[in-house]
Amino acid sequence: MVRDAEQRGNVVDFAAVLKRERLVSTGINLVLSAAFFLAVFGATNRTLTIADPDGFALDFLPQGGAISLMAALVPALLVRKGLRKCGTVGLPSTGSILAQVARMVGLGLVSAVLLAALCLIGPWATIGWAQAFAVKLVYGGALGFAITHRALTRLYGQG
């Protein structure tokens, strides 16, 4: 699909587009993960429980779902808009994008369930605030990167 734009004389470096979108997604999801962590668990350096009452483990579920949704949907729509401006034909339809987003949300939720299960069946009952914050940032950034990469390469046939 990117080749169509190249044949029309508009050179689209999809590798550069992919790199940019992955970096932006990673950065945004790091910031959002930090903000939501602080909103849910507070800024006080304390010990958090893996299960109740803090629910650190189960907090992976909304984080994984939200990050996957936004890391797939926003870049897919932005890249399609940019490629349209370059004259690229044969771009994915909105339905195709939404179907890919649904698959990516499913994938993100699977990763969240696996992490939650690991936390819940693991030997830990608590985790330090700083360690929990770091885990959430790493997960958020890595998931944003991976989902953006997978969604864009699946939709635009590059990678």
PDB file of C-alpha atoms in Angstrom:
ATOM      1  CA  MET A   1       0.000   0.000   0.000  1.00  0.00           C
ATOM      2  CA  VAL A   2       2.857   2.323   0.742  1.00  0.00           C
ATOM      3  CA  ARG A   3       4.293   1.287  -2.617  1.00  0.00           C
ATOM      4  CA  ASP A   4       1.268   2.852  -4.375  1.00  0.00           C
ATOM      5  CA  ALA A   5       2.339   6.273  -3.093  1.00  0.00           C
ATOM      6  CA  GLU A   6       5.911   5.603  -4.217  1.00  0.00           C
ATOM      7  CA  GLN A   7       4.708   4.721  -7.717  1.00  0.00           C
ATOM      8  CA  ARG A   8       2.846   8.036  -7.870  1.00  0.00           C
ATOM      9  CA  GLY A   9       6.071   9.875  -7.078  1.00  0.00           C
ATOM     10  CA  ASN A  10       5.319  10.387  -3.386  1.00  0.00           C
ATOM     11  CA  VAL A  11       7.982   8.623  -1.402  1.00  0.00           C
ATOM     12  CA  VAL A  12       6.710   7.285   1.916  1.00  0.00           C
ATOM     13  CA  ASP A  13       9.327   5.851   4.222  1.00  0.00           C
ATOM     14  CA  PHE A  14       7.104   3.470   6.159  1.00  0.00           C
ATOM     15  CA  ALA A  15       9.993   2.377   8.386  1.00  0.00           C
ATOM     16  CA  ALA A  16      10.350   5.983   9.543  1.00  0.00           C
ATOM     17  CA  VAL A  17       6.580   6.317  10.035  1.00  0.00           C
ATOM     18  CA  LEU A  18       6.511   3.082  12.029  1.00  0.00           C
ATOM     19  CA  LYS A  19       9.456   4.163  14.158  1.00  0.00           C
ATOM     20  CA  ARG A  20       7.854   7.524  14.896  1.00  0.00           C
ATOM     21  CA  GLU A  21       4.486   6.018  15.804  1.00  0.00           C
ATOM     22  CA  ARG A  22       6.068   3.404  18.085  1.00  0.00           C
ATOM     23  CA  LEU A  23       8.088   6.052  19.912  1.00  0.00           C
ATOM     24  CA  VAL A  24       5.104   8.366  20.303  1.00  0.00           C
ATOM     25  CA  SER A  25       2.936   5.502  21.526  1.00  0.00           C
ATOM     26  CA  THR A  26       5.572   4.399  24.024  1.00  0.00           C
ATOM     27  CA  GLY A  27       5.956   7.924  25.386  1.00  0.00           C
ATOM     28  CA  ILE A  28       2.231   8.609  25.624  1.00  0.00           C
ATOM     29  CA  ASN A  29       1.559   5.288  27.314  1.00  0.00           C
ATOM     30  CA  LEU A  30       4.374   5.839  29.809  1.00  0.00           C
ATOM     31  CA  VAL A  31       2.847   9.179  30.779  1.00  0.00           C
ATOM     32  CA  LEU A  32      -0.697   7.815  30.927  1.00  0.00           C
ATOM     33  CA  SER A  33       0.436   4.805  32.960  1.00  0.00           C
ATOM     34  CA  ALA A  34       2.139   7.126  35.435  1.00  0.00           C
ATOM     35  CA  ALA A  35      -0.916   9.386  35.686  1.00  0.00           C
ATOM     36  CA  PHE A  36      -3.352   6.542  36.236  1.00  0.00           C
ATOM     37  CA  PHE A  37      -1.027   4.814  38.698  1.00  0.00           C
ATOM     38  CA  LEU A  38      -0.859   8.004  40.751  1.00  0.00           C
ATOM     39  CA  ALA A  39      -4.639   8.461  40.530  1.00  0.00           C
ATOM     40  CA  VAL A  40      -5.363   4.883  41.625  1.00  0.00           C
ATOM     41  CA  PHE A  41      -2.582   4.186  44.129  1.00  0.00           C
ATOM     42  CA  GLY A  42      -1.594   7.697  45.165  1.00  0.00           C
ATOM     43  CA  ALA A  43       1.793   9.362  45.418  1.00  0.00           C
ATOM     44  CA  THR A  44       2.598   8.181  48.937  1.00  0.00           C
ATOM     45  CA  ASN A  45       5.534   5.791  49.109  1.00  0.00           C
ATOM     46  CA  ARG A  46       3.933   2.771  50.771  1.00  0.00           C
ATOM     47  CA  THR A  47       3.546  -0.953  50.412  1.00  0.00           C
ATOM     48  CA  LEU A  48       0.775  -2.032  48.044  1.00  0.00           C
ATOM     49  CA  THR A  49      -1.082  -5.317  48.283  1.00  0.00           C
ATOM     50  CA  ILE A  50      -1.130  -7.539  45.224  1.00  0.00           C
ATOM     51  CA  ALA A  51      -4.755  -8.576  45.873  1.00  0.00           C
ATOM     52  CA  ASP A  52      -7.288  -6.754  48.064  1.00  0.00           C
ATOM     53  CA  PRO A  53      -7.483  -4.014  49.235  1.00  0.00           C
ATOM     54  CA  ASP A  54      -5.120  -2.327  46.732  1.00  0.00           C
ATOM     55  CA  GLY A  55      -5.663  -4.766  43.857  1.00  0.00           C
ATOM     56  CA  PHE A  56      -2.335  -4.123  42.140  1.00  0.00           C
ATOM     57  CA  ALA A  57      -2.595  -7.350  40.112  1.00  0.00           C
ATOM     58  CA  LEU A  58      -6.091  -6.716  38.785  1.00  0.00           C
ATOM     59  CA  ASP A  59      -5.163  -3.166  37.799  1.00  0.00           C
ATOM     60  CA  PHE A  60      -3.334  -4.660  34.825  1.00  0.00           C
ATOM     61  CA  LEU A  61      -6.720  -5.398  33.202  1.00  0.00           C
ATOM     62  CA  PRO A  62      -7.967  -1.833  32.646  1.00  0.00           C
ATOM     63  CA  GLN A  63      -4.415  -0.703  31.889  1.00  0.00           C
ATOM     64  CA  GLY A  64      -3.933  -3.415  29.253  1.00  0.00           C
ATOM     65  CA  GLY A  65      -7.312  -2.782  27.648  1.00  0.00           C
ATOM     66  CA  ALA A  66      -7.008   1.000  27.519  1.00  0.00           C
ATOM     67  CA  ILE A  67      -3.434   1.030  26.256  1.00  0.00           C
ATOM     68  CA  SER A  68      -4.161  -1.558  23.583  1.00  0.00           C
ATOM     69  CA  LEU A  69      -7.204   0.347  22.380  1.00  0.00           C
ATOM     70  CA  MET A  70      -5.425   3.663  22.034  1.00  0.00           C
ATOM     71  CA  ALA A  71      -2.083   2.227  20.848  1.00  0.00           C
ATOM     72  CA  ALA A  72      -3.838   0.528  17.940  1.00  0.00           C
ATOM     73  CA  LEU A  73      -6.652   2.938  17.030  1.00  0.00           C
ATOM     74  CA  VAL A  74      -4.980   6.345  17.073  1.00  0.00           C
ATOM     75  CA  PRO A  75      -1.805   5.444  15.124  1.00  0.00           C
ATOM     76  CA  ALA A  76      -3.797   3.419  12.571  1.00  0.00           C
ATOM     77  CA  LEU A  77      -6.077   6.347  11.830  1.00  0.00           C
ATOM     78  CA  LEU A  78      -3.235   8.881  11.768  1.00  0.00           C
ATOM     79  CA  VAL A  79      -1.111   6.774   9.423  1.00  0.00           C
ATOM     80  CA  ARG A  80      -4.063   6.197   7.097  1.00  0.00           C
ATOM     81  CA  LYS A  81      -4.752   9.945   7.020  1.00  0.00           C
ATOM     82  CA  GLY A  82      -1.096  10.681   6.230  1.00  0.00           C
ATOM     83  CA  LEU A  83      -0.927   8.059   3.500  1.00  0.00           C
ATOM     84  CA  ARG A  84      -4.125   9.386   1.926  1.00  0.00           C
ATOM     85  CA  LYS A  85      -2.533  12.824   1.689  1.00  0.00           C
ATOM     86  CA  CYS A  86       0.371  11.219  -0.183  1.00  0.00           C
ATOM     87  CA  GLY A  87      -2.015   9.705  -2.704  1.00  0.00           C
ATOM     88  CA  THR A  88      -1.777   6.132  -1.504  1.00  0.00           C
ATOM     89  CA  VAL A  89      -4.631   3.951  -2.746  1.00  0.00           C
ATOM     90  CA  GLY A  90      -5.921   0.692  -1.334  1.00  0.00           C
ATOM     91  CA  LEU A  91      -5.748   1.791   2.286  1.00  0.00           C
ATOM     92  CA  PRO A  92      -7.545  -0.184   5.007  1.00  0.00           C
ATOM     93  CA  SER A  93     -11.209   0.657   5.527  1.00  0.00           C
ATOM     94  CA  THR A  94     -12.513   1.901   8.857  1.00  0.00           C
ATOM     95  CA  GLY A  95     -14.027  -1.549   9.370  1.00  0.00           C
ATOM     96  CA  SER A  96     -10.645  -3.213   8.800  1.00  0.00           C
ATOM     97  CA  ILE A  97      -9.012  -0.831  11.237  1.00  0.00           C
ATOM     98  CA  LEU A  98     -11.682  -1.465  13.876  1.00  0.00           C
ATOM     99  CA  ALA A  99     -11.343  -5.231  13.439  1.00  0.00           C
ATOM    100  CA  GLN A 100      -7.576  -4.965  13.898  1.00  0.00           C
ATOM    101  CA  VAL A 101      -8.080  -2.746  16.952  1.00  0.00           C
ATOM    102  CA  ALA A 102     -10.402  -5.374  18.454  1.00  0.00           C
ATOM    103  CA  ARG A 103      -7.735  -8.043  17.932  1.00  0.00           C
ATOM    104  CA  MET A 104      -5.117  -5.811  19.533  1.00  0.00           C
ATOM    105  CA  VAL A 105      -7.355  -5.110  22.546  1.00  0.00           C
ATOM    106  CA  GLY A 106      -7.798  -8.877  22.915  1.00  0.00           C
ATOM    107  CA  LEU A 107      -4.039  -9.344  22.754  1.00  0.00           C
ATOM    108  CA  GLY A 108      -3.483  -6.601  25.320  1.00  0.00           C
ATOM    109  CA  LEU A 109      -6.048  -8.126  27.654  1.00  0.00           C
ATOM    110  CA  VAL A 110      -4.382 -11.536  27.339  1.00  0.00           C
ATOM    111  CA  SER A 111      -1.069  -9.985  28.394  1.00  0.00           C
ATOM    112  CA  ALA A 112      -2.831  -8.258  31.304  1.00  0.00           C
ATOM    113  CA  VAL A 113      -4.506 -11.479  32.450  1.00  0.00           C
ATOM    114  CA  LEU A 114      -1.169 -13.295  32.330  1.00  0.00           C
ATOM    115  CA  LEU A 115       0.554 -10.590  34.384  1.00  0.00           C
ATOM    116  CA  ALA A 116      -2.316 -10.448  36.878  1.00  0.00           C
ATOM    117  CA  ALA A 117      -2.254 -14.236  37.237  1.00  0.00           C
ATOM    118  CA  LEU A 118       1.513 -14.216  37.707  1.00  0.00           C
ATOM    119  CA  CYS A 119       1.144 -11.637  40.468  1.00  0.00           C
ATOM    120  CA  LEU A 120      -1.732 -13.456  42.151  1.00  0.00           C
ATOM    121  CA  ILE A 121      -0.234 -16.968  42.086  1.00  0.00           C
ATOM    122  CA  GLY A 122       3.310 -15.788  42.701  1.00  0.00           C
ATOM    123  CA  PRO A 123       4.928 -15.753  46.117  1.00  0.00           C
ATOM    124  CA  TRP A 124       4.263 -12.041  46.668  1.00  0.00           C
ATOM    125  CA  ALA A 125       1.543 -10.606  48.864  1.00  0.00           C
ATOM    126  CA  THR A 126       2.839  -7.046  48.635  1.00  0.00           C
ATOM    127  CA  ILE A 127       5.012  -4.861  46.456  1.00  0.00           C
ATOM    128  CA  GLY A 128       6.768  -1.608  47.223  1.00  0.00           C
ATOM    129  CA  TRP A 129       5.299   1.563  45.761  1.00  0.00           C
ATOM    130  CA  ALA A 130       8.410   2.397  43.722  1.00  0.00           C
ATOM    131  CA  GLN A 131       8.660  -1.138  42.332  1.00  0.00           C
ATOM    132  CA  ALA A 132       4.951  -1.162  41.490  1.00  0.00           C
ATOM    133  CA  PHE A 133       5.285   2.211  39.758  1.00  0.00           C
ATOM    134  CA  ALA A 134       8.247   0.937  37.716  1.00  0.00           C
ATOM    135  CA  VAL A 135       6.403  -2.259  36.735  1.00  0.00           C
ATOM    136  CA  LYS A 136       3.378  -0.269  35.555  1.00  0.00           C
ATOM    137  CA  LEU A 137       5.541   2.137  33.535  1.00  0.00           C
ATOM    138  CA  VAL A 138       7.509  -0.653  31.869  1.00  0.00           C
ATOM    139  CA  TYR A 139       4.320  -2.585  31.087  1.00  0.00           C
ATOM    140  CA  GLY A 140       2.533   0.494  29.734  1.00  0.00           C
ATOM    141  CA  GLY A 141       5.417   1.603  27.534  1.00  0.00           C
ATOM    142  CA  ALA A 142       6.238  -1.873  26.256  1.00  0.00           C
ATOM    143  CA  LEU A 143       2.613  -2.711  25.542  1.00  0.00           C
ATOM    144  CA  GLY A 144       2.098   0.585  23.708  1.00  0.00           C
ATOM    145  CA  PHE A 145       5.189  -0.080  21.586  1.00  0.00           C
ATOM    146  CA  ALA A 146       4.243  -3.691  20.800  1.00  0.00           C
ATOM    147  CA  ILE A 147       0.582  -3.026  20.025  1.00  0.00           C
ATOM    148  CA  THR A 148       1.356  -0.044  17.796  1.00  0.00           C
ATOM    149  CA  HIS A 149       3.987  -2.035  15.915  1.00  0.00           C
ATOM    150  CA  ARG A 150       1.753  -5.056  15.429  1.00  0.00           C
ATOM    151  CA  ALA A 151      -1.354  -3.095  14.441  1.00  0.00           C
ATOM    152  CA  LEU A 152       0.440  -0.908  11.900  1.00  0.00           C
ATOM    153  CA  THR A 153       2.417  -3.728  10.323  1.00  0.00           C
ATOM    154  CA  ARG A 154      -0.722  -5.872  10.060  1.00  0.00           C
ATOM    155  CA  LEU A 155      -2.784  -3.060   8.546  1.00  0.00           C
ATOM    156  CA  TYR A 156      -0.200  -1.612   6.175  1.00  0.00           C
ATOM    157  CA  GLY A 157       1.698  -4.750   5.192  1.00  0.00           C
ATOM    158  CA  GLN A 158       5.153  -3.609   6.250  1.00  0.00           C
ATOM    159  CA  GLY A 159       7.541  -4.834   8.891  1.00  0.00           C
TER     160      GLY A 159
END
